[in-house]
Coordinates of C-alpha atoms and ligand atoms in Angstrom, one line a residue:
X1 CA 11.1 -6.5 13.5
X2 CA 7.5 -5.7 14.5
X3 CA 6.1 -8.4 17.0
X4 CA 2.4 -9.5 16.0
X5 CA 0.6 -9.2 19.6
X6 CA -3.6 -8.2 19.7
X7 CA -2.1 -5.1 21.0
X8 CA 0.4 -3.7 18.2
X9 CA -3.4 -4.8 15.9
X10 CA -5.2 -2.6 17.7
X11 CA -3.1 0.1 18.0
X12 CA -2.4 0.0 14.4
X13 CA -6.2 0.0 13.8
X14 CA -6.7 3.1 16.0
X15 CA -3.7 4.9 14.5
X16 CA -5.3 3.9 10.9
X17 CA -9.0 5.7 12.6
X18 CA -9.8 9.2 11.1
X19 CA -12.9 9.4 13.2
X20 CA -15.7 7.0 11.9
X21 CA -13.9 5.1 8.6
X22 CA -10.0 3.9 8.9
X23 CA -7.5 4.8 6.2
X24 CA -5.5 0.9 5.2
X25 CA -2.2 2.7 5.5
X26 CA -1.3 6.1 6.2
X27 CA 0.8 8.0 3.1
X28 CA 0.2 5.0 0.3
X29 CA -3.6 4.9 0.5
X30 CA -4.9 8.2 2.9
X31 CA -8.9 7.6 2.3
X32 CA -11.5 5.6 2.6
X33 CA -11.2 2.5 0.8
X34 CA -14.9 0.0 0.6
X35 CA -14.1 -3.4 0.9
X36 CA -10.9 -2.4 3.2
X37 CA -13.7 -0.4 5.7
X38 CA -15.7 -4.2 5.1
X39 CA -12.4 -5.9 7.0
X40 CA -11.7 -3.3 9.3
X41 CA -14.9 -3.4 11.3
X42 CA -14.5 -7.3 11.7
X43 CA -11.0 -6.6 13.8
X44 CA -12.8 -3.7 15.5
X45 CA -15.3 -6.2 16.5
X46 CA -12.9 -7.7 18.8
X47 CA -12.5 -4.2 20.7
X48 CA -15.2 -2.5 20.1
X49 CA -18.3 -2.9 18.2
X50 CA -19.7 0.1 18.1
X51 CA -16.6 1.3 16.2
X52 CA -17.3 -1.8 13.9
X53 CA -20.7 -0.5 13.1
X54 CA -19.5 3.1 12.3
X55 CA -17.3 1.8 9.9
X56 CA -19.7 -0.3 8.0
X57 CA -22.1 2.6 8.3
X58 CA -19.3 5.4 6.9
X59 CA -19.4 3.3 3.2
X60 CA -23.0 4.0 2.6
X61 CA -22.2 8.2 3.1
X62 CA -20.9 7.9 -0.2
X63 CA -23.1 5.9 -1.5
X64 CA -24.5 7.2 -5.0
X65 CA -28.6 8.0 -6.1
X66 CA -28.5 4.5 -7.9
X67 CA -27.0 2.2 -5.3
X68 CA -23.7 1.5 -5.9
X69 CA -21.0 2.7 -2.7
X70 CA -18.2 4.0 -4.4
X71 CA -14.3 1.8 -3.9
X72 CA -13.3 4.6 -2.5
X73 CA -14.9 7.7 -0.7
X74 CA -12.3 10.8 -0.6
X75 CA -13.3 13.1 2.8
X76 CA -9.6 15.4 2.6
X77 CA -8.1 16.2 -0.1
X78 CA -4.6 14.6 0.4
X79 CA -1.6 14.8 -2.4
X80 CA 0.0 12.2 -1.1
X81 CA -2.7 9.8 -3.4
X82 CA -2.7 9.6 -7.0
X83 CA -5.5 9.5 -8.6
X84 CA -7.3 11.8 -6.5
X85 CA -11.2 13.3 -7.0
X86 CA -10.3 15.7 -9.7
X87 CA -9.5 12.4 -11.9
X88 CA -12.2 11.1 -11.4
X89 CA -14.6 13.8 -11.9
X90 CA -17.6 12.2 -10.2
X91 CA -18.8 15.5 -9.0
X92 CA -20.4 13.8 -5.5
X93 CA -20.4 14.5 -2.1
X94 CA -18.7 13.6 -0.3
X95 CA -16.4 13.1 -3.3
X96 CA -15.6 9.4 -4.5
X97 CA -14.5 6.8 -7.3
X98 CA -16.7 6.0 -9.8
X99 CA -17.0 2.5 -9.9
X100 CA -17.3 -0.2 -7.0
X101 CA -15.6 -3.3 -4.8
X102 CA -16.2 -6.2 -3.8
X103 CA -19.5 -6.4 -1.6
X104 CA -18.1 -7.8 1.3
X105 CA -20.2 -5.5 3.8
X106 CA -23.1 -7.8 4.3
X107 CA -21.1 -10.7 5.3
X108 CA -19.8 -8.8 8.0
X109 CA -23.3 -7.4 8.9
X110 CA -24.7 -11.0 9.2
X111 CA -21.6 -12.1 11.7
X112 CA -21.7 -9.1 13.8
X113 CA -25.6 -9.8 13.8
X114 CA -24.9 -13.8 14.4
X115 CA -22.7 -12.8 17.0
X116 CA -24.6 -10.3 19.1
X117 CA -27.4 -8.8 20.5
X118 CA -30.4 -6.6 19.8
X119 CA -28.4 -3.8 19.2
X120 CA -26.1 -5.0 16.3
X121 CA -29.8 -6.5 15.1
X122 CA -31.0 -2.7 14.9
X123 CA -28.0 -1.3 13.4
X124 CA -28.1 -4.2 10.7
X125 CA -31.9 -3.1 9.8
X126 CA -30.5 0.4 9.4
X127 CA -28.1 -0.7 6.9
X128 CA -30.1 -3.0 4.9
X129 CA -32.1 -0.7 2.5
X130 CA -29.1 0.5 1.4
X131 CA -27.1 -2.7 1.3
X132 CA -30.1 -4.0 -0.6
X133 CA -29.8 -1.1 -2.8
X134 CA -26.5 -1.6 -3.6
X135 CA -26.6 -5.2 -4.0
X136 CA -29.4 -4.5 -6.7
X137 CA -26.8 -1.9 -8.1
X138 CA -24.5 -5.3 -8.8
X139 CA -26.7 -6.9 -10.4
X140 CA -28.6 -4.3 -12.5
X141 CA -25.7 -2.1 -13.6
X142 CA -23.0 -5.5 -14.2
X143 CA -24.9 -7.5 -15.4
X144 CA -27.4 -6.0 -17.3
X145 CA -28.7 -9.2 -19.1
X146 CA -29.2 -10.7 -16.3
X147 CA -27.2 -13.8 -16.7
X148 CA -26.1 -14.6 -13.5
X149 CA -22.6 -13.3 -14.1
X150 CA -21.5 -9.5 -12.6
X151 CA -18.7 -8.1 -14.6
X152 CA -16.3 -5.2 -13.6
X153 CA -15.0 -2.5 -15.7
X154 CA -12.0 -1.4 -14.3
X155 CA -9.4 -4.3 -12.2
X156 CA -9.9 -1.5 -9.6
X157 CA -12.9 -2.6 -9.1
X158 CA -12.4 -6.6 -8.6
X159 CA -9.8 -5.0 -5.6
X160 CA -7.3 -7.6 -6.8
X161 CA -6.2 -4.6 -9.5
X162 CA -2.6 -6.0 -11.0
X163 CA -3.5 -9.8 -11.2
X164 CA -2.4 -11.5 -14.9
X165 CA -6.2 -12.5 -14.6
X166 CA -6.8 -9.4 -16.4
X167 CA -3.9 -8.9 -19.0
X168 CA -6.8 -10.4 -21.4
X169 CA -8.7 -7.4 -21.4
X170 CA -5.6 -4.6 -20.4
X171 CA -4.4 -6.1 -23.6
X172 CA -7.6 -4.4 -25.7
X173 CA -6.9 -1.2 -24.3
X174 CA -5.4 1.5 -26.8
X175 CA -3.8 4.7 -25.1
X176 CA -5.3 7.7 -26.2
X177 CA -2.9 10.2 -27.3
X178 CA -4.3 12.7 -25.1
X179 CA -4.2 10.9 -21.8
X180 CA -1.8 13.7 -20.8
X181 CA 1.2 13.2 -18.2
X182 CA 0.8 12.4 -14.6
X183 CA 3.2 11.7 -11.6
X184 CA 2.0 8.9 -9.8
X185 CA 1.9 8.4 -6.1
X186 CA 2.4 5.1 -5.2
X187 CA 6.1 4.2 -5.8
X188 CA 6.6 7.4 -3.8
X189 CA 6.0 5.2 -0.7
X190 CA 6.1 1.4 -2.2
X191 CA 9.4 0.1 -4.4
X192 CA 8.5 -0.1 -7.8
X193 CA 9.0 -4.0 -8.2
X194 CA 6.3 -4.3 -5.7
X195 CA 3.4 -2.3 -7.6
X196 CA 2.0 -2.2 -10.9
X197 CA 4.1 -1.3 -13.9
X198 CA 3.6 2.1 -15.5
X199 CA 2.5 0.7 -18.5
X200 CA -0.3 -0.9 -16.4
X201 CA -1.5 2.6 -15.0
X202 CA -1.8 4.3 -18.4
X203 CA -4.4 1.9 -19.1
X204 CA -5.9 2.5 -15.6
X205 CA -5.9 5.7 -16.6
X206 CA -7.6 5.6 -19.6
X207 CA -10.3 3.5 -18.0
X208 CA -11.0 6.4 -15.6
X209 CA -11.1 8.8 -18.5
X210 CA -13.7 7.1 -20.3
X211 CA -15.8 7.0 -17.0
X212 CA -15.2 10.6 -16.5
X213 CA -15.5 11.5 -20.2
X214 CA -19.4 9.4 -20.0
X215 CA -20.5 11.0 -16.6
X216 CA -19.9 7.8 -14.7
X217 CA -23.1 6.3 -17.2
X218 CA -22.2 3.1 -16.3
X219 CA -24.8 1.4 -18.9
X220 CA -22.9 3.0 -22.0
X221 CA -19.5 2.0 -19.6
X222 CA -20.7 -1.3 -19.8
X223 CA -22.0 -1.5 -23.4
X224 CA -18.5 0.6 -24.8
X225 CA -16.2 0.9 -22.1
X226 CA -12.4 -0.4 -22.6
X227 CA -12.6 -3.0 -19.8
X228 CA -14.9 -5.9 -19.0
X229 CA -13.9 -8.8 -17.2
X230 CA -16.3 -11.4 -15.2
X231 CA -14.1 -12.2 -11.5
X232 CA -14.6 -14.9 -9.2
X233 CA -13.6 -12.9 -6.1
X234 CA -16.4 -10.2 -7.0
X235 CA -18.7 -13.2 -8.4
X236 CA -18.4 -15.2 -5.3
X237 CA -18.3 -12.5 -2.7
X238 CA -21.6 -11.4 -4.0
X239 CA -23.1 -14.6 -4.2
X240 CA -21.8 -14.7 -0.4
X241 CA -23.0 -11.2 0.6
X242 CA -26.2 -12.0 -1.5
X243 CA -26.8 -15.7 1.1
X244 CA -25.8 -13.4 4.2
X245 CA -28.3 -10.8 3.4
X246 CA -31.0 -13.5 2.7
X247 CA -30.0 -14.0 6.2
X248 CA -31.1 -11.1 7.5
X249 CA -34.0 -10.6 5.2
X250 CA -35.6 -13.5 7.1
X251 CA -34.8 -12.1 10.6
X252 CA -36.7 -8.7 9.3
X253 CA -39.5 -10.6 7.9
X254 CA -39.1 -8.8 4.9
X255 CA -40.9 -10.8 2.3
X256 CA -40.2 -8.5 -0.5
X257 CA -36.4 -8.5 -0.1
X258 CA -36.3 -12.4 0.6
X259 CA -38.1 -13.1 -2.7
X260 CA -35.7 -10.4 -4.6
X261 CA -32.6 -12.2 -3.0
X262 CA -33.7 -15.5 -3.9
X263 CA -34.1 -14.3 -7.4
X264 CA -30.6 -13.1 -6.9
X265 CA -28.7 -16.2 -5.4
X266 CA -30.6 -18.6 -8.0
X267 CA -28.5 -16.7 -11.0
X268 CA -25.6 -16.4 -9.1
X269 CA -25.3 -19.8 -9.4
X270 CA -26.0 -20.3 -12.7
X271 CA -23.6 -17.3 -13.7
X272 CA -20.8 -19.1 -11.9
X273 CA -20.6 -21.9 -14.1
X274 CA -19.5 -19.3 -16.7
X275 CA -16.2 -19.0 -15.1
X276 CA -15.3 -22.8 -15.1
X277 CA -12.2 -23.6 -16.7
X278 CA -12.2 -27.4 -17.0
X279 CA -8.2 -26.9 -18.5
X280 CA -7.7 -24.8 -15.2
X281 CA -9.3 -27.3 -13.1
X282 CA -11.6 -23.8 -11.5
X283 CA -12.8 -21.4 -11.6
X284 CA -11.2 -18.5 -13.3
X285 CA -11.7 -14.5 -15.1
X286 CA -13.6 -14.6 -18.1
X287 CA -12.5 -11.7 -21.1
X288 CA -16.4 -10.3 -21.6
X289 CA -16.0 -9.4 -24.8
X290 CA -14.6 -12.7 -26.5
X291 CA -15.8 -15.1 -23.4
X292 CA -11.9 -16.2 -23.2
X293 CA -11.2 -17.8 -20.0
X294 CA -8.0 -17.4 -17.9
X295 CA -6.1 -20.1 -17.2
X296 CA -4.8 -20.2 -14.3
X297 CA -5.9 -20.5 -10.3
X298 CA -5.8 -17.7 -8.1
X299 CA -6.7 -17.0 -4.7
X300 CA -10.1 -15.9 -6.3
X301 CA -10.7 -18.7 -7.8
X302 CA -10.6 -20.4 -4.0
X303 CA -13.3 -18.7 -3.3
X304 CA -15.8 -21.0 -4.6
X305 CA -16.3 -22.8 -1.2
X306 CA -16.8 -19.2 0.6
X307 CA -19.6 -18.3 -2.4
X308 CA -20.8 -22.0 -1.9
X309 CA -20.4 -22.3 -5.5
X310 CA -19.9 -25.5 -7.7
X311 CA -20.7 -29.1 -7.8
X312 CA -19.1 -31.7 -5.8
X313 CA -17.0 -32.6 -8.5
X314 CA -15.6 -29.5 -9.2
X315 CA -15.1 -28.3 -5.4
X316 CA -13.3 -31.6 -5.3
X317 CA -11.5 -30.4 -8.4
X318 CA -10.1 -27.0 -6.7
X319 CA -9.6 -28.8 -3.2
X320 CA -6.9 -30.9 -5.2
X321 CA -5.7 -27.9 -7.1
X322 CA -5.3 -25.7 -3.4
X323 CA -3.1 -28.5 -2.3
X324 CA -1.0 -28.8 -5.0
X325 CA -0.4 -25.3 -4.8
X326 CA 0.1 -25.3 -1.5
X327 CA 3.0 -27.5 -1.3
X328 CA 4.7 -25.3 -3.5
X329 CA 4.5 -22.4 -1.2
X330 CA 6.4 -22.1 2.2
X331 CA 2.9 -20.0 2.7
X332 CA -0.7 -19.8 1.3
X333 CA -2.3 -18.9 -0.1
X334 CA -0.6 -17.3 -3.3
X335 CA -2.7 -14.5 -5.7
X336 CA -1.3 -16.0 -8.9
X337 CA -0.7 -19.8 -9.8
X338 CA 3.3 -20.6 -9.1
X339 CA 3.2 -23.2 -11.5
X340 CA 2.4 -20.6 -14.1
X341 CA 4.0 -18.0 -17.0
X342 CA 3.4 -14.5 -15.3
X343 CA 4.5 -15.4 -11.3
X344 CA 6.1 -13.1 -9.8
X345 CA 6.5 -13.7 -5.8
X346 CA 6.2 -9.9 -4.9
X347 CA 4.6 -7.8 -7.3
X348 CA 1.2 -6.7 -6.7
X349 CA -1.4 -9.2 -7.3
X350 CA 0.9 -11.9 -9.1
X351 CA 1.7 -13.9 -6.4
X352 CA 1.8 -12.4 -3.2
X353 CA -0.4 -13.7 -0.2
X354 CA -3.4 -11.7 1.6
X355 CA -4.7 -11.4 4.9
X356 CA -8.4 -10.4 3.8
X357 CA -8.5 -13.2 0.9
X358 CA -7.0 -16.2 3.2
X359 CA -9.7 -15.1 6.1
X360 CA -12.5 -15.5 3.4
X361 CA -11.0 -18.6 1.7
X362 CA -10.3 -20.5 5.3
X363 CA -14.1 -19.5 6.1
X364 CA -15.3 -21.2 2.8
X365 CA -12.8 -24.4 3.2
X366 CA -13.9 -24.9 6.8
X367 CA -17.7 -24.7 5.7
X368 CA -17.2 -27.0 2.6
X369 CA -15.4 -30.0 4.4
X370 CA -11.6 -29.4 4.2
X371 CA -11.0 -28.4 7.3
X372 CA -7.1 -29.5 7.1
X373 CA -6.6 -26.8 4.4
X374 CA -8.4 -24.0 6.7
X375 CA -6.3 -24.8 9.5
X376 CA -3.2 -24.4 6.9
X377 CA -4.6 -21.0 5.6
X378 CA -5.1 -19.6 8.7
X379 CA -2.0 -20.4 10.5
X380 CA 0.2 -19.2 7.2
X381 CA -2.1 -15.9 7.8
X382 CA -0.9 -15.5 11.1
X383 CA 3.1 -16.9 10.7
X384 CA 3.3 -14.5 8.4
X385 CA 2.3 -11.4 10.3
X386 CA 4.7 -12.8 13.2
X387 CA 7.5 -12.7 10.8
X388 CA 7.4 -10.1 9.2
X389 CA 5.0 -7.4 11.0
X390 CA 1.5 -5.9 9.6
X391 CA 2.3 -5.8 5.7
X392 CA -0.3 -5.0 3.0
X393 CA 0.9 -8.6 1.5
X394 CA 3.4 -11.0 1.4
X395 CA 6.1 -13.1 -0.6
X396 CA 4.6 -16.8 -0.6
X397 CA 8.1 -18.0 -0.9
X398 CA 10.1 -16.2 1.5
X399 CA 7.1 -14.4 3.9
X400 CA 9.0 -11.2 3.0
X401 CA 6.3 -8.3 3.9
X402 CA 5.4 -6.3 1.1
X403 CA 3.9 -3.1 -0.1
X404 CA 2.0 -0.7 2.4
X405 CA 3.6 -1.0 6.3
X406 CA 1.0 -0.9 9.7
X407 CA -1.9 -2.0 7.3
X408 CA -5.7 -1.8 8.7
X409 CA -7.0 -5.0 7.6
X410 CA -4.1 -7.4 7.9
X411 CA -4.0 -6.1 11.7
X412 CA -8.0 -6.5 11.3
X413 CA -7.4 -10.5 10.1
X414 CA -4.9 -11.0 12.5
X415 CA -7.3 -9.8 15.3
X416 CA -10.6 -12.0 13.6
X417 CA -8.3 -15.3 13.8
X418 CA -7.1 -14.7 17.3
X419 CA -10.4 -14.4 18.2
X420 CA -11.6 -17.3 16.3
X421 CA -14.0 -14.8 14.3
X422 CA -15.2 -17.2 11.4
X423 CA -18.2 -17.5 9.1
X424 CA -21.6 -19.7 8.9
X425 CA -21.6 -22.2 6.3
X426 CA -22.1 -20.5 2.7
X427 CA -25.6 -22.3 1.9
Ligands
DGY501 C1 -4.4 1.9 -5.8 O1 -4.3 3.1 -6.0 O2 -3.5 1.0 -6.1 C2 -5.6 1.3 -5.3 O3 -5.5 0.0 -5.0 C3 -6.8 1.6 -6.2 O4 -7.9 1.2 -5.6

């Protein structure tokens, strides 16, 4: 069994560096992945935070003419992944996806700024033009009449990519006949119980097709594409990110950007409200299309407090609903409602727990008042790695370690909480 010490973390960060940007597992996932690189600079951070900056800086060399930074930026070509750059046909350089991940770089940005000197405070200016340009990107490209609400067009893109929370709009999705056959990757390394099912990548598939098919045109992907969900971990990471940057906005004294972000964080909140689920008792995915609302709690959904979304009532509402599902779990905090149809304890995204969400969901507990349930989170985070070593994720039943082995960002978490590295308060 691995032993979870600060040093097996680090050394499984610096085996995971390929020299500026960190690969989350070697074999499974061999590029540069965005809102991984996001995590991965907070556990270099506690080594080194230079390294921390070049991996925040690294995202934004794929970053495309209209803002968005790509989910995932592919420097080598290595056949070991499936679906490479030739899928995807987004004809960039360096080469990349075509669509994007949760924001989760200007949270970081802020800490490291928070948390340091005049140095990170330079680095951070360098970034923000094109942090602003791809938080604009968010909010022009998904969600083009500007309700408040960002939607995603591919589960991909929401990071959380086999959750039930978007069988809705998987569901819509008709299989061309001339999809053509591939060999995936991924159950090369990873048993198949533990990954999506292959019915769930043909339609991943023909998401990327229709991208590739438009020239990435994201408007007309938006308008016709085959997918278009609303998530709260992409809603209420934004609306995070989009608080953090106002942050920094008002350090630079940039009026401009301040009144833009303001703009920004006022329809956020307003947007949220569009994902309440009174049934649910939370927030929850929203279907685009026919405004059908999931219903069911997931880890997302606990991310409210982080976004500082919600009334008092309704925060109150999802406390009740983490503790409930809480004592149902030997640990926390589980991707998929155990109480509901569709559980499944290791599979992908329907149930397992993760490092990166509980570190986000602890920070926004902590900030809102529930500082009992923050201290639950983040000790589960850590048990769990002492267990069962560095695993992508985890059973919530058993604290079996699951999918990818020697993972960058749960060795990143582990490093932020034995360092104490927390957030601010959301608002
Ligand atoms: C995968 O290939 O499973 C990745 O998570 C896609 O981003």
């Amino acid at each position: 069994m691995t032993h979870a010490t600060s040093e097996t973390a680090t050394a499984i960060m610096r085996a995971n560096d390929r020299g500026g940007y960190t690969v989350p597992t070697a074999g499974l996932y061999p590029y540069q992945w965005n809102w991984d690189s996001a995590f991965a600079a907070l556990g270099f951070a506690a080594f080194d935070r230079d390294r921390a900056w070049r991996e925040l800086e690294t995202i934004f060399e794929g970053q495309w003419a209209d803002g968005m930074a790509p989910h995932i930026i592919f420097r080598n070509h290595d056949p070991s992944y499936f679906p490479g750059p030739d899928i995807w046909g987004s004809n960039t350089e360096p080469p990349s996806s075509g669509h994007s991940q949760p924001p989760v770089v200007a949270i970081v940005a802020r800490w490291l700024v928070e948390t340091g000197d005049r140095e990170d405070l330079r680095r951070a200016h360098a970034l923000f033009p094109k942090l602003m340009a791809w938080h604009g990107w968010w909010h022009r490209e998904r969600d083009p009449g500007e309700t408040g609400l960002v939607a995603i067009i591919h589960p991909w893109e929401s990071g959380r990519d086999n959750c039930p929370d978007w069988d809705a709009g998987m569901d819509r999705i008709t299989i061309p006949d001339d999809l053509g056959a591939y060999h995936r990757r991924d159950t090369d390394w990873v048993a198949a119980d533990q990954r999506p099912t292959h019915e769930t990548y043909d339609r991943y598939l023909t998401m990327v097709k229709f991208g590739r098919e438009c020239g990435w045109d994201h408007k007309r992907i938006y308008r016709d594409g085959p997918f278009l969900m609303a998530d709260p971990c992409v809603q209420f990471v934004l609306m995070r990110a989009d608080r953090d940057l106002a942050v920094l906005a008002e350090r630079f004294e940039d009026d401009a950007a301040r009144r833009t972000i303001a703009d920004w964080i006022a329809r956020d909140i307003e947007g949220a409200q569009a994902l309440w689920n009174d049934a649910a008792g939370g927030f929850v995915a929203r279907e685009m299309r026919t405004g059908a609302l999931v219903d069911a709690i997931t880890n997302a959904s606990m991310l409210a407090f982080f976004g500082g979304a919600g009334t008092r009532a309704q925060q109150a509402e999802l406390a009740d609903q983490a503790r409930q599902i809480l004592d149902l779990c030997r640990f926390g905090f589980p991707s998929w409602d155990p109480r509901r149809p569709g559980f499944e304890q290791r599979r992908y995204w329907r149930g397992p727990v993760w490092s990166v969400m509980n570190w986000m969901i602890a920070g926004g507990l902590d900030g809102a008042g529930h500082a009992d349930l923050a201290a639950r989170i983040r000790h589960d985070t850590r048990a769990l790695v002492r267990q069962s070593g560095f695993f992508e994720y985890f059973d919530p039943l058993t604290g079996d370690g699951l999918g990818g082995p020697d993972f960058t960002w749960t060795a990143a978490i582990d490093l932020a909480l034995e360092h104490e590295f927390g957030t601010a308060a959301a608002a």
